[in-house]
GROMACS .gro file of C-alpha atoms in nm:
model
  362
    1MET     CA    1  -3.092   9.872  -7.372
    2ALA     CA    2  -2.832   9.651  -7.540
    3LYS     CA    3  -2.475   9.778  -7.529
    4LYS     CA    4  -2.359   9.912  -7.866
    5LYS     CA    5  -2.111   9.690  -8.042
    6GLN     CA    6  -1.761   9.842  -8.038
    7GLY     CA    7  -1.591   9.618  -8.293
    8LEU     CA    8  -1.578   9.267  -8.437
    9GLY     CA    9  -1.565   8.983  -8.185
   10TRP     CA   10  -1.240   8.789  -8.204
   11MET     CA   11  -1.418   8.492  -8.363
   12GLU     CA   12  -1.572   8.715  -8.633
   13TRP     CA   13  -1.233   8.881  -8.686
   14LEU     CA   14  -1.060   8.542  -8.717
   15ARG     CA   15  -1.325   8.408  -8.955
   16GLY     CA   16  -1.292   8.723  -9.164
   17TRP     CA   17  -0.915   8.685  -9.199
   18MET     CA   18  -0.953   8.315  -9.278
   19TYR     CA   19  -1.186   8.414  -9.561
   20VAL     CA   20  -0.937   8.670  -9.694
   21ILE     CA   21  -0.648   8.420  -9.682
   22HIS     CA   22  -0.863   8.150  -9.844
   23GLU     CA   23  -0.953   8.390 -10.125
   24MET     CA   24  -0.589   8.475 -10.187
   25LEU     CA   25  -0.471   8.113 -10.194
   26PHE     CA   26  -0.756   7.963 -10.391
   27GLN     CA   27  -0.909   8.240 -10.604
   28ARG     CA   28  -0.731   8.121 -10.918
   29ILE     CA   29  -0.863   7.766 -10.870
   30MET     CA   30  -1.215   7.891 -10.789
   31ALA     CA   31  -1.218   8.107 -11.104
   32SER     CA   32  -1.051   7.851 -11.332
   33HIS     CA   33  -1.380   7.800 -11.522
   34LEU     CA   34  -1.378   8.162 -11.642
   35GLN     CA   35  -1.238   8.281 -11.974
   36ASN     CA   36  -0.977   8.555 -11.969
   37PRO     CA   37  -1.077   8.803 -12.097
   38LEU     CA   38  -1.439   8.737 -12.009
   39ALA     CA   39  -1.665   8.692 -12.313
   40LEU     CA   40  -1.933   8.964 -12.299
   41PRO     CA   41  -2.290   8.936 -12.428
   42PRO     CA   42  -2.408   9.197 -12.686
   43VAL     CA   43  -2.370   9.542 -12.526
   44ASN     CA   44  -2.419   9.773 -12.827
   45ASP     CA   45  -2.716   9.943 -12.665
   46LEU     CA   46  -2.546   9.997 -12.326
   47THR     CA   47  -2.434  10.333 -12.190
   48CYS     CA   48  -2.186  10.280 -11.906
   49ILE     CA   49  -2.007  10.516 -11.669
   50VAL     CA   50  -1.685  10.374 -11.521
   51THR     CA   51  -1.509  10.566 -11.244
   52GLY     CA   52  -1.132  10.536 -11.204
   53ALA     CA   53  -1.101  10.418 -11.564
   54THR     CA   54  -0.739  10.516 -11.631
   55SER     CA   55  -0.569  10.240 -11.433
   56GLY     CA   56  -0.606   9.885 -11.304
   57ILE     CA   57  -0.933   9.700 -11.340
   58GLY     CA   58  -1.122  10.020 -11.427
   59ARG     CA   59  -0.907  10.064 -11.737
   60GLU     CA   60  -0.974   9.700 -11.835
   61MET     CA   61  -1.348   9.743 -11.789
   62ALA     CA   62  -1.363  10.061 -11.996
   63ARG     CA   63  -1.159   9.909 -12.280
   64GLN     CA   64  -1.345   9.577 -12.291
   65LEU     CA   65  -1.691   9.738 -12.276
   66ALA     CA   66  -1.597   9.983 -12.552
   67GLU     CA   67  -1.451   9.708 -12.772
   68ALA     CA   68  -1.773   9.509 -12.722
   69GLY     CA   69  -1.969   9.805 -12.858
   70ALA     CA   70  -2.091   9.992 -12.548
   71HIS     CA   71  -2.093  10.370 -12.512
   72VAL     CA   72  -1.840  10.418 -12.232
   73VAL     CA   73  -1.791  10.728 -12.021
   74MET     CA   74  -1.455  10.737 -11.844
   75ALA     CA   75  -1.519  10.936 -11.524
   76VAL     CA   76  -1.167  11.028 -11.418
   77ARG     CA   77  -0.956  11.273 -11.220
   78ASN     CA   78  -0.703  11.305 -11.502
   79PRO     CA   79  -0.880  11.360 -11.840
   80LYS     CA   80  -0.547  11.397 -12.026
   81ALA     CA   81  -0.441  11.042 -11.926
   82ALA     CA   82  -0.783  10.911 -12.035
   83HIS     CA   83  -0.759  11.073 -12.378
   84GLU     CA   84  -0.409  10.929 -12.426
   85LEU     CA   85  -0.543  10.582 -12.344
   86ILE     CA   86  -0.831  10.619 -12.590
   87ASN     CA   87  -0.585  10.717 -12.865
   88ARG     CA   88  -0.372  10.409 -12.790
   89TRP     CA   89  -0.673  10.177 -12.786
   90SER     CA   90  -0.808  10.324 -13.111
   91GLU     CA   91  -0.474  10.276 -13.289
   92SER     CA   92  -0.460   9.906 -13.202
   93TRP     CA   93  -0.832   9.839 -13.254
   94HIS     CA   94  -0.951   9.713 -13.594
   95GLY     CA   95  -1.327   9.703 -13.537
   96LEU     CA   96  -1.585   9.983 -13.548
   97PRO     CA   97  -1.468  10.315 -13.395
   98LEU     CA   98  -1.475  10.299 -13.016
   99ASN     CA   99  -1.758  10.498 -12.857
  100ILE     CA  100  -1.574  10.643 -12.555
  101GLU     CA  101  -1.586  10.984 -12.398
  102VAL     CA  102  -1.413  11.141 -12.099
  103MET     CA  103  -1.567  11.341 -11.813
  104GLU     CA  104  -1.381  11.484 -11.518
  105LEU     CA  105  -1.465  11.350 -11.173
  106ASP     CA  106  -1.266  11.385 -10.850
  107LEU     CA  107  -1.404  11.167 -10.572
  108LEU     CA  108  -1.203  11.362 -10.313
  109SER     CA  109  -1.442  11.652 -10.383
  110LEU     CA  110  -1.814  11.607 -10.324
  111ASP     CA  111  -1.869  11.930 -10.520
  112SER     CA  112  -1.705  11.755 -10.819
  113VAL     CA  113  -1.942  11.458 -10.779
  114VAL     CA  114  -2.248  11.687 -10.784
  115THR     CA  115  -2.113  11.882 -11.084
  116PHE     CA  116  -2.054  11.556 -11.274
  117ALA     CA  117  -2.401  11.414 -11.191
  118ASN     CA  118  -2.576  11.740 -11.285
  119ALA     CA  119  -2.389  11.753 -11.617
  120TRP     CA  120  -2.485  11.394 -11.697
  121ASN     CA  121  -2.849  11.423 -11.588
  122ALA     CA  122  -2.885  11.743 -11.794
  123ARG     CA  123  -2.844  11.533 -12.110
  124LEU     CA  124  -3.178  11.368 -12.029
  125GLY     CA  125  -3.044  11.046 -12.177
  126PRO     CA  126  -3.045  10.694 -12.035
  127LEU     CA  127  -2.773  10.545 -11.817
  128ASN     CA  128  -2.771  10.165 -11.814
  129VAL     CA  129  -2.468  10.085 -11.598
  130LEU     CA  130  -2.282  10.284 -11.333
  131ILE     CA  131  -1.961  10.109 -11.226
  132ASN     CA  132  -1.827  10.264 -10.906
  133ASN     CA  133  -1.477  10.127 -10.948
  134ALA     CA  134  -1.239  10.400 -10.826
  135GLY     CA  135  -1.095  10.334 -10.483
  136ILE     CA  136  -0.790  10.389 -10.266
  137PHE     CA  137  -0.596  10.182 -10.015
  138SER     CA  138  -0.309  10.396  -9.888
  139ILE     CA  139  -0.120  10.123  -9.706
  140GLY     CA  140   0.093  10.247  -9.420
  141GLU     CA  141   0.005  10.613  -9.482
  142PRO     CA  142  -0.096  10.845  -9.196
  143GLN     CA  143  -0.461  10.950  -9.168
  144LYS     CA  144  -0.562  11.205  -9.431
  145PHE     CA  145  -0.880  11.405  -9.481
  146SER     CA  146  -1.046  11.540  -9.794
  147LYS     CA  147  -1.126  11.908  -9.834
  148ASP     CA  148  -1.482  11.810  -9.732
  149GLY     CA  149  -1.339  11.703  -9.396
  150TYR     CA  150  -1.384  11.327  -9.434
  151GLU     CA  151  -1.127  11.051  -9.391
  152GLU     CA  152  -1.001  10.982  -9.744
  153HIS     CA  153  -1.075  10.607  -9.760
  154MET     CA  154  -1.430  10.666  -9.636
  155GLN     CA  155  -1.488  10.946  -9.889
  156VAL     CA  156  -1.336  10.787 -10.201
  157ASN     CA  157  -1.449  10.428 -10.136
  158HIS     CA  158  -1.793  10.496  -9.991
  159LEU     CA  159  -1.929  10.850  -9.956
  160ALA     CA  160  -1.854  10.982 -10.306
  161PRO     CA  161  -1.979  10.666 -10.487
  162ALA     CA  162  -2.292  10.671 -10.266
  163LEU     CA  163  -2.359  11.035 -10.361
  164LEU     CA  164  -2.297  10.962 -10.730
  165SER     CA  165  -2.530  10.659 -10.725
  166VAL     CA  166  -2.819  10.850 -10.568
  167LEU     CA  167  -2.776  11.163 -10.782
  168LEU     CA  168  -2.769  10.960 -11.105
  169LEU     CA  169  -3.096  10.780 -11.022
  170PRO     CA  170  -3.299  10.994 -11.270
  171SER     CA  171  -3.070  10.880 -11.556
  172LEU     CA  172  -3.057  10.520 -11.428
  173ILE     CA  173  -3.439  10.509 -11.413
  174ARG     CA  174  -3.451  10.641 -11.772
  175GLY     CA  175  -3.209  10.363 -11.870
  176SER     CA  176  -3.386  10.084 -11.685
  177PRO     CA  177  -3.335   9.797 -11.658
  178SER     CA  178  -3.013   9.946 -11.522
  179ARG     CA  179  -2.745   9.854 -11.269
  180ILE     CA  180  -2.523  10.013 -11.009
  181ILE     CA  181  -2.210   9.800 -10.974
  182ASN     CA  182  -1.995   9.874 -10.670
  183VAL     CA  183  -1.645   9.727 -10.689
  184ASN     CA  184  -1.595   9.616 -10.331
  185SER     CA  185  -1.333   9.392 -10.168
  186VAL     CA  186  -1.296   9.066  -9.981
  187MET     CA  187  -1.127   9.286  -9.716
  188HIS     CA  188  -1.469   9.408  -9.602
  189TYR     CA  189  -1.490   9.074  -9.413
  190VAL     CA  190  -1.252   9.219  -9.153
  191GLY     CA  191  -1.421   9.561  -9.151
  192PHE     CA  192  -1.633   9.724  -8.882
  193VAL     CA  193  -1.828  10.050  -8.907
  194ASP     CA  194  -1.873  10.273  -8.603
  195THR     CA  195  -2.158  10.497  -8.720
  196GLU     CA  196  -2.077  10.749  -8.446
  197ASP     CA  197  -1.718  10.772  -8.567
  198MET     CA  198  -1.718  10.726  -8.945
  199ASN     CA  199  -1.410  10.951  -8.969
  200ALA     CA  200  -1.215  10.740  -8.714
  201VAL     CA  201  -1.116  11.045  -8.509
  202SER     CA  202  -1.258  10.964  -8.165
  203GLY     CA  203  -0.957  10.757  -8.059
  204LYS     CA  204  -1.182  10.463  -7.961
  205ARG     CA  205  -1.004  10.264  -8.231
  206LYS     CA  206  -0.645  10.334  -8.329
  207TYR     CA  207  -0.642  10.455  -8.687
  208SER     CA  208  -0.456  10.258  -8.950
  209SER     CA  209  -0.492  10.252  -9.328
  210LEU     CA  210  -0.628   9.897  -9.290
  211LEU     CA  211  -0.901  10.022  -9.055
  212GLY     CA  212  -0.982  10.307  -9.295
  213TYR     CA  213  -1.001  10.079  -9.597
  214THR     CA  214  -1.194   9.786  -9.446
  215SER     CA  215  -1.453  10.004  -9.273
  216SER     CA  216  -1.513  10.205  -9.593
  217LYS     CA  217  -1.570   9.885  -9.792
  218LEU     CA  218  -1.810   9.744  -9.533
  219ALA     CA  219  -1.996  10.078  -9.523
  220GLN     CA  220  -2.037  10.050  -9.900
  221VAL     CA  221  -2.197   9.703  -9.873
  222MET     CA  222  -2.430   9.820  -9.594
  223PHE     CA  223  -2.538  10.133  -9.784
  224SER     CA  224  -2.587   9.928 -10.103
  225SER     CA  225  -2.809   9.682  -9.916
  226VAL     CA  226  -3.042   9.958  -9.797
  227LEU     CA  227  -3.043  10.127 -10.140
  228HIS     CA  228  -3.135   9.787 -10.291
  229LYS     CA  229  -3.432   9.772 -10.049
  230ARG     CA  230  -3.540  10.132 -10.112
  231LEU     CA  231  -3.557  10.094 -10.490
  232PRO     CA  232  -3.893   9.940 -10.591
  233ILE     CA  233  -3.885   9.666 -10.855
  234GLU     CA  234  -4.078   9.900 -11.091
  235ALA     CA  235  -3.786  10.147 -11.091
  236GLY     CA  236  -3.578   9.882 -11.268
  237VAL     CA  237  -3.249   9.979 -11.098
  238ASN     CA  238  -3.047   9.697 -10.944
  239VAL     CA  239  -2.759   9.730 -10.698
  240VAL     CA  240  -2.472   9.480 -10.693
  241CYS     CA  241  -2.147   9.469 -10.497
  242VAL     CA  242  -1.861   9.267 -10.644
  243SER     CA  243  -1.527   9.137 -10.524
  244PRO     CA  244  -1.259   9.152 -10.795
  245GLY     CA  245  -1.043   8.914 -10.591
  246ILE     CA  246  -0.690   8.995 -10.476
  247VAL     CA  247  -0.564   9.198 -10.772
  248HIS     CA  248  -0.211   9.324 -10.819
  249THR     CA  249  -0.311   9.670 -10.937
  250ASN     CA  250  -0.568   9.735 -10.666
  251VAL     CA  251  -0.318   9.858 -10.411
  252ALA     CA  252   0.025   9.817 -10.562
  253ARG     CA  253   0.088  10.187 -10.611
  254ASP     CA  254   0.032  10.250 -10.240
  255LEU     CA  255   0.246   9.962 -10.120
  256PRO     CA  256   0.601  10.001  -9.988
  257ARG     CA  257   0.860   9.885 -10.243
  258ILE     CA  258   0.954   9.576 -10.045
  259VAL     CA  259   0.590   9.462 -10.040
  260GLN     CA  260   0.556   9.536 -10.411
  261ALA     CA  261   0.856   9.306 -10.464
  262ALA     CA  262   0.676   9.033 -10.266
  263TYR     CA  263   0.372   9.083 -10.490
  264HIS     CA  264   0.590   9.009 -10.792
  265LEU     CA  265   0.712   8.687 -10.629
  266ILE     CA  266   0.364   8.541 -10.595
  267PRO     CA  267   0.204   8.611 -10.933
  268TYR     CA  268   0.033   8.274 -10.934
  269PHE     CA  269  -0.200   8.375 -10.649
  270ILE     CA  270  -0.262   8.737 -10.748
  271PHE     CA  271  -0.501   8.826 -11.030
  272SER     CA  272  -0.401   9.051 -11.318
  273ALA     CA  273  -0.617   9.356 -11.387
  274GLN     CA  274  -0.787   9.170 -11.671
  275GLU     CA  275  -0.874   8.879 -11.441
  276GLY     CA  276  -0.985   9.118 -11.167
  277SER     CA  277  -1.223   9.298 -11.403
  278ARG     CA  278  -1.429   8.986 -11.475
  279SER     CA  279  -1.670   8.991 -11.179
  280ALA     CA  280  -1.767   9.355 -11.240
  281LEU     CA  281  -1.803   9.303 -11.617
  282PHE     CA  282  -2.013   8.992 -11.553
  283SER     CA  283  -2.233   9.183 -11.306
  284ALA     CA  284  -2.268   9.474 -11.548
  285THR     CA  285  -2.372   9.267 -11.849
  286ASP     CA  286  -2.510   8.924 -11.753
  287PRO     CA  287  -2.885   8.906 -11.831
  288GLN     CA  288  -2.962   8.703 -11.517
  289ILE     CA  289  -2.837   8.965 -11.270
  290PRO     CA  290  -3.168   9.164 -11.260
  291GLU     CA  291  -3.363   8.843 -11.197
  292TYR     CA  292  -3.127   8.753 -10.912
  293CYS     CA  293  -3.161   9.100 -10.756
  294GLU     CA  294  -3.540   9.086 -10.781
  295LEU     CA  295  -3.538   8.744 -10.617
  296LEU     CA  296  -3.339   8.881 -10.322
  297LYS     CA  297  -3.579   9.175 -10.298
  298ALA     CA  298  -3.884   8.948 -10.302
  299ASP     CA  299  -3.729   8.728 -10.031
  300GLU     CA  300  -3.648   9.040  -9.824
  301TRP     CA  301  -3.291   8.920  -9.797
  302PRO     CA  302  -3.095   9.147  -9.560
  303VAL     CA  303  -2.811   9.222  -9.802
  304CYS     CA  304  -2.782   9.323 -10.167
  305ALA     CA  305  -2.644   9.094 -10.436
  306PHE     CA  306  -2.274   9.022 -10.384
  307ILE     CA  307  -2.082   8.859 -10.669
  308SER     CA  308  -1.747   8.699 -10.588
  309GLN     CA  309  -1.431   8.702 -10.800
  310ASP     CA  310  -1.539   8.375 -10.967
  311CYS     CA  311  -1.862   8.541 -11.094
  312ARG     CA  312  -2.085   8.347 -10.857
  313PRO     CA  313  -2.329   8.487 -10.600
  314THR     CA  314  -2.190   8.479 -10.248
  315ASN     CA  315  -2.271   8.628  -9.911
  316PRO     CA  316  -2.096   8.937  -9.775
  317SER     CA  317  -1.962   8.929  -9.418
  318GLU     CA  318  -2.160   8.848  -9.103
  319GLU     CA  319  -2.139   9.212  -8.998
  320ALA     CA  320  -2.286   9.318  -9.337
  321HIS     CA  321  -2.603   9.131  -9.234
  322ASN     CA  322  -2.649   9.362  -8.934
  323ILE     CA  323  -2.968   9.537  -9.047
  324GLU     CA  324  -2.976   9.789  -8.763
  325THR     CA  325  -2.621   9.911  -8.833
  326SER     CA  326  -2.691   9.914  -9.209
  327PHE     CA  327  -2.980  10.157  -9.160
  328GLU     CA  328  -2.761  10.370  -8.932
  329VAL     CA  329  -2.492  10.375  -9.203
  330TRP     CA  330  -2.760  10.474  -9.456
  331GLU     CA  331  -2.888  10.767  -9.249
  332LYS     CA  332  -2.541  10.884  -9.148
  333THR     CA  333  -2.414  10.862  -9.507
  334LEU     CA  334  -2.701  11.072  -9.648
  335GLU     CA  335  -2.635  11.329  -9.377
  336MET     CA  336  -2.260  11.337  -9.457
  337ILE     CA  337  -2.312  11.371  -9.834
  338GLY     CA  338  -2.570  11.646  -9.790
  339LEU     CA  339  -2.886  11.471  -9.910
  340PRO     CA  340  -3.228  11.459  -9.741
  341SER     CA  341  -3.327  11.124  -9.588
  342ASP     CA  342  -3.603  11.077  -9.850
  343ALA     CA  343  -3.379  11.161 -10.149
  344VAL     CA  344  -3.425  10.821 -10.316
  345GLU     CA  345  -3.804  10.829 -10.284
  346ARG     CA  346  -3.817  11.183 -10.425
  347PHE     CA  347  -3.603  11.089 -10.726
  348ILE     CA  348  -3.825  10.785 -10.793
  349GLU     CA  349  -4.131  11.013 -10.793
  350GLY     CA  350  -3.957  11.239 -11.046
  351ASN     CA  351  -3.903  11.527 -10.806
  352GLU     CA  352  -3.594  11.742 -10.771
  353VAL     CA  353  -3.356  11.697 -10.481
  354THR     CA  354  -3.114  11.960 -10.355
  355CYS     CA  355  -2.770  11.854 -10.230
  356ARG     CA  356  -2.567  12.058  -9.982
  357TYR     CA  357  -2.266  12.022 -10.212
  358GLY     CA  358  -2.211  12.141 -10.567
  359THR     CA  359  -2.338  12.497 -10.525
  360ARG     CA  360  -2.010  12.643 -10.404
  361SER     CA  361  -1.736  12.764 -10.633
  362ASP     CA  362  -1.384  12.642 -10.555
   0.00000   0.00000   0.00000
């Protein structure tokens, strides 16, 4: 029996960091062909849910989709802040009234995710685009756990979006052709997932916020790849991971002040929120994305579609191509988020699925 891999080999690790550094230094040149803001195709008939829509690239996505005519649902932890934003946008907007609504969603609570999904599915309406944008990178912070008992990066960046994606499948199938867009990160190239220690508590690897963040982002790509395989073409639901590039707002609030100051000194290399929103907006609206996803499915490609910050298809990391680990991440994730292993198949058949979360009162 082959010995289980304990981490990235030093060559993989070095290649990963080279990729990250290359992205930071050259992303602006690579994306120089893109308009800012990105011109969107007609989206009047789209219903989109955007998580983490009150700040950073999520705020840009929600605003631009709404101004282009989409029905946008801001899924946020702070509804008051979302309503204030909508009022500001409406005051400065001279087109048709913006079709935006606000729903509460706290990704640090899996009960909240189930409550949100149940409330949305109960409408029996279509959902065309789910943008799992909300994420955290608590640089330099000690290890923290959610009330569900999971390491916070793993829960917010991977587990909660995975649960939301699966639970919203009935609405996404009604809205097909539909898309699940996962806002990922170039940092997943230096990530490694230990499926026996998703919470990073065993002590095998010393915990750091970097370890928490990179492993959660890689787990998201791996889970997305298996979900992409599990969804038959007839379901009409496509799964895409995107890299927004190195964006100032992604992590700035969690950075020490001295590092934030350094960020301000290198604005040429770092994308603004508007620039960082382009790859997700492109993936959410471009008519060729479903064709590309179907092509990958037909070719039995080991990973899901991954769109880089310059809105071009690219390959996720070498480790993301590890099919065996990806299926382990899939099984472990479903177990952690309280869903049966055949949840996706049951939703596709139109059956009900019970989740371990969402039935308790806080």
